[in-house]
Tab-separated table of C-alpha atoms and ligand atoms in Angstrom:
chain	number	residue	atom	x	y	z
A	1	ALA	CA	93.702	125.135	118.561
A	2	SER	CA	95.032	126.488	113.985
A	3	PRO	CA	93.500	129.219	112.437
A	4	VAL	CA	90.730	127.231	110.332
A	5	GLU	CA	90.067	124.447	112.910
A	6	GLN	CA	87.195	126.875	115.037
A	7	ARG	CA	84.187	128.911	114.502
A	8	ARG	CA	81.176	128.359	111.719
A	9	TRP	CA	82.991	128.566	109.038
A	10	THR	CA	80.703	130.258	105.067
A	11	LEU	CA	82.290	130.383	101.785
A	12	ASN	CA	82.458	134.470	103.213
A	13	ASP	CA	85.138	133.613	105.059
A	14	PHE	CA	87.426	132.878	102.194
A	15	ASP	CA	89.187	134.523	99.243
A	16	ILE	CA	89.013	131.455	96.516
A	17	GLY	CA	91.789	131.439	94.651
A	18	SER	CA	93.057	128.542	91.901
A	19	SER	CA	91.504	125.473	91.199
A	20	LEU	CA	94.320	123.323	92.183
A	21	GLY	CA	92.307	119.276	90.570
A	22	ARG	CA	88.843	118.174	90.458
A	23	GLY	CA	88.429	114.838	91.313
A	24	LYS	CA	85.265	112.295	91.356
A	25	PHE	CA	82.514	114.714	93.039
A	26	GLY	CA	83.711	117.936	92.540
A	27	HIS	CA	86.835	120.952	92.436
A	28	VAL	CA	89.210	121.272	94.753
A	29	TYR	CA	90.918	125.516	95.296
A	30	LEU	CA	92.598	127.299	96.276
A	31	ALA	CA	91.377	129.707	99.702
A	32	ARG	CA	93.415	131.629	102.181
A	33	GLU	CA	90.849	132.568	105.366
A	34	LYS	CA	90.758	135.872	106.073
A	35	THR	CA	91.269	136.836	108.721
A	36	SER	CA	94.275	134.600	110.018
A	37	ASN	CA	95.769	134.943	105.676
A	38	HIS	CA	95.683	130.714	106.217
A	39	LEU	CA	95.940	128.888	102.733
A	40	VAL	CA	94.470	126.292	102.414
A	41	ALA	CA	92.621	123.813	99.815
A	42	LEU	CA	88.786	124.137	100.084
A	43	LYS	CA	87.244	121.073	98.177
A	44	VAL	CA	83.459	121.508	96.975
A	45	LEU	CA	81.482	118.038	97.101
A	46	PHE	CA	77.393	118.972	95.713
A	47	LYS	CA	75.270	117.003	97.885
A	48	SER	CA	72.969	116.126	94.560
A	49	GLN	CA	76.435	114.114	93.739
A	50	LEU	CA	77.195	112.211	97.190
A	51	GLN	CA	72.972	111.348	97.673
A	52	GLN	CA	72.893	109.921	94.063
A	53	SER	CA	76.223	107.513	94.771
A	54	GLN	CA	75.022	106.817	98.497
A	55	VAL	CA	78.948	108.458	100.010
A	56	VAL	CA	76.912	110.960	103.149
A	57	HIS	CA	78.157	108.046	105.508
A	58	GLN	CA	81.146	107.998	104.516
A	59	LEU	CA	82.263	111.000	104.341
A	60	ARG	CA	80.757	112.281	108.061
A	61	ARG	CA	83.087	108.839	108.694
A	62	GLU	CA	86.023	110.333	106.991
A	63	VAL	CA	85.422	113.916	109.036
A	64	GLU	CA	84.741	112.126	111.668
A	65	ILE	CA	88.180	109.804	111.513
A	66	GLN	CA	90.057	113.726	110.179
A	67	SER	CA	89.529	114.895	113.202
A	68	HIS	CA	91.708	113.202	115.966
A	69	LEU	CA	94.288	112.879	112.941
A	70	ARG	CA	97.204	114.281	112.928
A	71	HIS	CA	99.883	113.721	111.609
A	72	PRO	CA	103.484	115.440	109.915
A	73	HIS	CA	102.550	112.910	106.829
A	74	ILE	CA	98.535	113.021	106.884
A	75	LEU	CA	96.737	115.931	105.402
A	76	ARG	CA	95.235	117.694	108.342
A	77	LEU	CA	91.397	118.072	107.457
A	78	TYR	CA	90.781	120.919	109.526
A	79	GLY	CA	86.605	121.198	109.329
A	80	TYR	CA	83.812	121.893	106.386
A	81	PHE	CA	80.702	123.982	106.220
A	82	TYR	CA	77.636	123.428	104.057
A	83	ASP	CA	75.607	125.437	101.742
A	84	GLN	CA	71.891	124.685	99.699
A	85	PHE	CA	73.661	122.832	96.859
A	86	ARG	CA	77.237	122.443	98.525
A	87	VAL	CA	79.484	120.360	100.902
A	88	TYR	CA	82.750	121.954	101.850
A	89	LEU	CA	85.720	120.600	102.932
A	90	ILE	CA	88.721	123.076	104.754
A	91	LEU	CA	91.594	121.107	103.882
A	92	GLU	CA	95.985	121.981	104.656
A	93	TYR	CA	97.082	122.986	101.558
A	94	ALA	CA	99.731	120.554	99.824
A	95	PRO	CA	102.255	123.247	98.169
A	96	LYS	CA	103.405	121.287	95.731
A	97	GLY	CA	101.012	119.455	94.925
A	98	GLU	CA	100.184	115.761	94.169
A	99	LEU	CA	102.109	112.669	93.799
A	100	TYR	CA	101.322	111.547	90.862
A	101	LYS	CA	101.847	114.221	88.074
A	102	GLN	CA	105.328	114.254	89.439
A	103	LEU	CA	105.342	109.892	89.076
A	104	GLN	CA	103.769	110.285	86.044
A	105	LYS	CA	106.915	113.347	84.973
A	106	CYS	CA	110.024	110.638	85.585
A	107	LYS	CA	108.172	107.450	84.503
A	108	TYR	CA	110.027	105.895	88.454
A	109	PHE	CA	111.881	107.804	92.103
A	110	SER	CA	115.334	106.930	92.282
A	111	GLU	CA	115.416	104.257	94.838
A	112	ARG	CA	116.404	107.000	97.826
A	113	ARG	CA	113.892	108.841	97.205
A	114	ALA	CA	111.318	105.507	96.343
A	115	ALA	CA	112.184	104.947	100.351
A	116	THR	CA	111.448	107.688	102.082
A	117	TYR	CA	108.193	107.895	100.342
A	118	VAL	CA	107.817	104.279	101.668
A	119	ALA	CA	108.974	105.467	105.204
A	120	SER	CA	106.593	108.060	105.310
A	121	LEU	CA	103.449	106.218	104.130
A	122	ALA	CA	104.804	103.809	107.075
A	123	ARG	CA	105.456	105.570	110.152
A	124	ALA	CA	101.758	107.309	109.193
A	125	LEU	CA	99.948	104.238	108.648
A	126	ILE	CA	101.667	103.140	112.048
A	127	TYR	CA	100.185	106.219	112.978
A	128	CYS	CA	96.622	105.262	111.676
A	129	HIS	CA	96.561	101.932	113.302
A	130	GLY	CA	98.115	102.849	116.617
A	131	LYS	CA	94.157	104.613	116.285
A	132	HIS	CA	92.461	101.462	114.748
A	133	VAL	CA	91.941	103.726	111.372
A	134	ILE	CA	92.694	101.523	108.433
A	135	HIS	CA	93.131	103.890	104.934
A	136	ARG	CA	92.133	100.946	102.788
A	137	ASP	CA	92.722	103.296	99.082
A	138	ILE	CA	96.797	103.807	99.946
A	139	LYS	CA	97.567	105.239	95.802
A	140	PRO	CA	99.567	107.450	94.318
A	141	GLU	CA	96.064	109.739	94.065
A	142	ASN	CA	95.797	110.216	97.512
A	143	LEU	CA	99.629	111.148	98.142
A	144	LEU	CA	100.263	115.770	98.413
A	145	ILE	CA	103.795	116.347	98.487
A	146	GLY	CA	104.686	119.547	101.295
A	147	ALA	CA	106.251	123.073	101.281
A	148	GLN	CA	109.484	120.251	102.588
A	149	GLY	CA	109.109	118.153	99.182
A	150	GLU	CA	107.754	115.529	102.081
A	151	LEU	CA	105.313	112.522	101.419
A	152	LYS	CA	101.373	113.508	103.355
A	153	ILE	CA	98.511	111.321	102.826
A	154	ALA	CA	95.104	111.899	101.839
A	155	ASP	CA	91.427	111.554	101.109
A	156	PHE	CA	91.112	108.847	104.419
A	157	GLY	CA	87.392	109.083	102.457
A	158	TRP	CA	87.448	104.558	102.072
A	159	SER	CA	88.775	104.515	105.652
A	160	VAL	CA	87.480	102.656	108.091
A	161	HIS	CA	87.382	102.653	112.210
A	162	THR	CA	89.013	98.948	112.228
A	163	PHE	CA	86.613	97.522	115.216
A	164	ASN	CA	83.994	97.546	112.874
A	165	ARG	CA	85.991	95.565	109.822
A	166	ARG	CA	84.227	96.043	106.243
A	167	ARG	CA	83.220	94.587	103.262
A	168	THR	CA	82.476	97.017	101.462
A	169	MET	CA	84.785	97.046	97.040
A	170	CYS	CA	86.622	100.550	97.314
A	171	GLY	CA	89.172	102.413	95.727
A	172	THR	CA	90.605	101.309	92.569
A	173	LEU	CA	91.104	97.490	91.682
A	174	ASP	CA	94.940	98.212	90.772
A	175	TYR	CA	95.422	98.975	94.815
A	176	LEU	CA	93.074	96.219	96.065
A	177	PRO	CA	94.480	93.348	98.065
A	178	PRO	CA	93.075	89.910	97.485
A	179	GLU	CA	91.081	89.776	101.136
A	180	MET	CA	89.182	93.054	99.371
A	181	VAL	CA	88.762	92.000	95.513
A	182	GLU	CA	87.487	88.541	97.237
A	183	SER	CA	85.400	91.348	99.513
A	184	VAL	CA	86.543	88.660	102.794
A	185	GLU	CA	87.197	90.119	106.155
A	186	HIS	CA	89.640	92.419	106.315
A	187	ASP	CA	92.237	94.049	108.851
A	188	ALA	CA	95.151	96.760	109.072
A	189	SER	CA	96.753	94.379	107.418
A	190	VAL	CA	95.117	95.899	103.738
A	191	ASP	CA	97.321	98.738	104.036
A	192	ILE	CA	100.548	97.376	104.192
A	193	TRP	CA	99.524	95.454	101.063
A	194	SER	CA	98.556	98.810	99.457
A	195	LEU	CA	101.665	100.046	100.650
A	196	GLY	CA	104.166	96.700	98.523
A	197	VAL	CA	101.891	97.840	95.252
A	198	LEU	CA	102.937	100.990	95.668
A	199	CYS	CA	106.402	100.351	96.465
A	200	TYR	CA	106.875	98.346	93.350
A	201	GLU	CA	105.329	101.867	91.292
A	202	PHE	CA	107.343	104.591	92.910
A	203	LEU	CA	110.686	101.721	91.076
A	204	TYR	CA	108.754	100.956	88.550
A	205	GLY	CA	105.761	103.478	87.152
A	206	VAL	CA	103.585	100.855	87.179
A	207	PRO	CA	101.606	98.889	89.541
A	208	PRO	CA	103.108	95.290	89.530
A	209	PHE	CA	99.312	93.829	88.710
A	210	GLU	CA	98.303	96.192	85.717
A	211	ALA	CA	96.548	94.132	82.939
A	212	LYS	CA	94.465	95.174	80.119
A	213	GLU	CA	90.960	94.474	81.481
A	214	HIS	CA	89.944	94.189	84.851
A	215	VAL	CA	89.494	90.678	85.210
A	216	ASP	CA	93.150	89.913	84.386
A	217	THR	CA	94.874	92.589	87.101
A	218	TYR	CA	91.897	90.904	89.636
A	219	ARG	CA	93.421	87.278	88.513
A	220	ARG	CA	97.004	88.424	88.924
A	221	ILE	CA	96.549	90.341	92.411
A	222	VAL	CA	94.524	86.949	93.909
A	223	LYS	CA	97.338	84.811	92.216
A	224	VAL	CA	100.206	87.001	93.654
A	225	ASP	CA	100.982	86.994	90.012
A	226	LEU	CA	104.554	89.564	90.955
A	227	LYS	CA	107.368	90.223	88.592
A	228	PHE	CA	109.899	91.910	88.596
A	229	PRO	CA	110.728	93.304	84.497
A	230	PRO	CA	114.485	93.452	83.995
A	231	LYS	CA	114.468	97.640	83.328
A	232	PRO	CA	114.795	99.979	85.140
A	233	ILE	CA	117.147	98.316	87.578
A	234	VAL	CA	116.364	97.598	90.968
A	235	SER	CA	118.411	96.449	94.193
A	236	SER	CA	117.554	93.015	95.388
A	237	ALA	CA	117.302	94.754	98.848
A	238	ALA	CA	114.263	95.977	97.829
A	239	LYS	CA	112.687	92.950	95.512
A	240	ASP	CA	112.735	91.615	98.925
A	241	LEU	CA	111.053	94.227	101.344
A	242	ILE	CA	108.205	93.741	98.308
A	243	SER	CA	108.233	90.319	98.515
A	244	GLN	CA	107.926	89.677	102.406
A	245	MET	CA	104.641	93.250	101.556
A	246	LEU	CA	102.789	91.725	98.731
A	247	VAL	CA	102.024	88.212	100.808
A	248	LYS	CA	98.609	86.451	100.122
A	249	ASP	CA	98.426	85.248	102.931
A	250	SER	CA	98.009	88.615	105.244
A	251	SER	CA	98.655	87.566	108.562
A	252	LYS	CA	102.290	87.319	107.051
A	253	ARG	CA	102.835	90.231	105.330
A	254	LEU	CA	106.117	92.228	107.171
A	255	PRO	CA	104.387	94.141	109.679
A	256	LEU	CA	105.032	98.777	109.031
A	257	HIS	CA	107.183	98.088	111.541
A	258	LYS	CA	109.406	95.931	110.852
A	259	LEU	CA	110.130	97.212	107.465
A	260	LEU	CA	111.502	100.165	108.841
A	261	GLU	CA	114.374	97.640	109.928
A	262	HIS	CA	115.002	96.152	106.463
A	263	PRO	CA	117.993	97.075	104.714
A	264	TRP	CA	116.736	98.189	101.648
A	265	ILE	CA	114.919	101.448	104.304
A	266	VAL	CA	118.225	102.113	106.014
A	267	GLN	CA	120.043	102.159	103.377
A	268	ASN	CA	118.214	104.441	101.309
A	269	ALA	CA	115.606	106.784	102.927
A	270	GLU	CA	116.708	110.004	104.787
A	271	PRO	CA	116.470	110.199	108.317
A	272	SER	CA	113.908	112.634	108.161
A	273	GLY	CA	111.602	110.939	105.974
B	301	AK7	N1	97.419	120.899	96.816
B	301	AK7	C1	96.575	120.659	97.072
B	301	AK7	N2	96.856	120.920	98.326
B	301	AK7	C2	95.413	119.901	99.721
B	301	AK7	N3	95.260	119.076	99.227
B	301	AK7	C3	94.773	118.693	97.785
B	301	AK7	N4	93.556	118.023	97.072
B	301	AK7	C4	92.213	118.073	97.769
B	301	AK7	C5	93.275	116.506	98.578
B	301	AK7	C6	92.169	115.580	99.362
B	301	AK7	C7	92.276	114.982	100.762
B	301	AK7	N5	90.972	114.602	101.523
B	301	AK7	C8	89.960	114.923	100.399
B	301	AK7	N6	89.142	113.728	100.567
B	301	AK7	C9	87.917	113.434	99.886
B	301	AK7	O1	87.668	113.861	99.081
B	301	AK7	N7	86.909	113.071	100.471
B	301	AK7	C10	85.782	113.038	99.388
B	301	AK7	C11	85.121	113.779	98.505
B	301	AK7	C12	84.214	112.582	97.837
B	301	AK7	C13	82.850	112.254	98.766
B	301	AK7	C14	83.889	111.007	99.291
B	301	AK7	C15	82.955	110.434	100.278
B	301	AK7	F1	81.822	111.269	100.611
B	301	AK7	F2	82.638	109.081	98.571
B	301	AK7	F3	83.611	108.790	101.504
B	301	AK7	C16	85.031	111.387	101.212
B	301	AK7	S1	90.255	115.466	99.348
B	301	AK7	C17	95.770	119.410	96.573
B	301	AK7	BR1	95.884	119.210	94.390
């Protein structure tokens, strides 16, 4: 077990550093575990807010699910501890921070960079689905960048084990596939849809069904109103892959192992992925 995985932790075991960012439920701090000098990210959540939002079961599920996941493209959740008012998640530290900030900075990615990210996300999702875990919240805000520039899926706060398929609404609207927006039964293929949305946003800088009002985004998703703008120039191979993932009938979406054999991925993704 890695140094930060064992025993009952308390705040005294860590030197707290700068704030790495803030999410809806609280801050994330860089921290160093004192005995091992191991750098971690410490997410601080207020119990009151978790109880108020009735998400305590979701947090338990995240910790449970994450404790069984070990993959180079999945951010580790080493463990948690709590005090009177707060819950602390002990997370793997991603030194290059949040992907969405890079996407904002350079507007959109090159086809090689986009394909490399999509391939590594596909491998991470194949691993999750193999363990009957669906993430359900794949979006730029939940992607972090490791020391070698590799992608890490984070925040399994919305993930579930597929045997108890959920009907709950979750995540932002942009990434939800039709079956979730229409809140019918859904399965692992929801992550294929979201990966298709992500691939589009990597290449164009905006998600495919974006609209001013939520109701218009909803309409564009259920209609699969997929349009490719003339700018930036994107290869037809990339458009072909996206068109095979953003399919209304979830059983007809390109399976993830087939995605890894798609010409656009084979020709553009870095082998290490
Ligand atoms: N550079 C960095 N290096 C490492 N991490 C960073 N940021 C933290 C990324 C996260 C990973 N996992 C997370 N999990 C949750 O937030 N879970 C969560 C939170 C509230 C409610 C709930 C629930 F109760 F609704 F489920 C579940 S946040 C950064 Br920036």
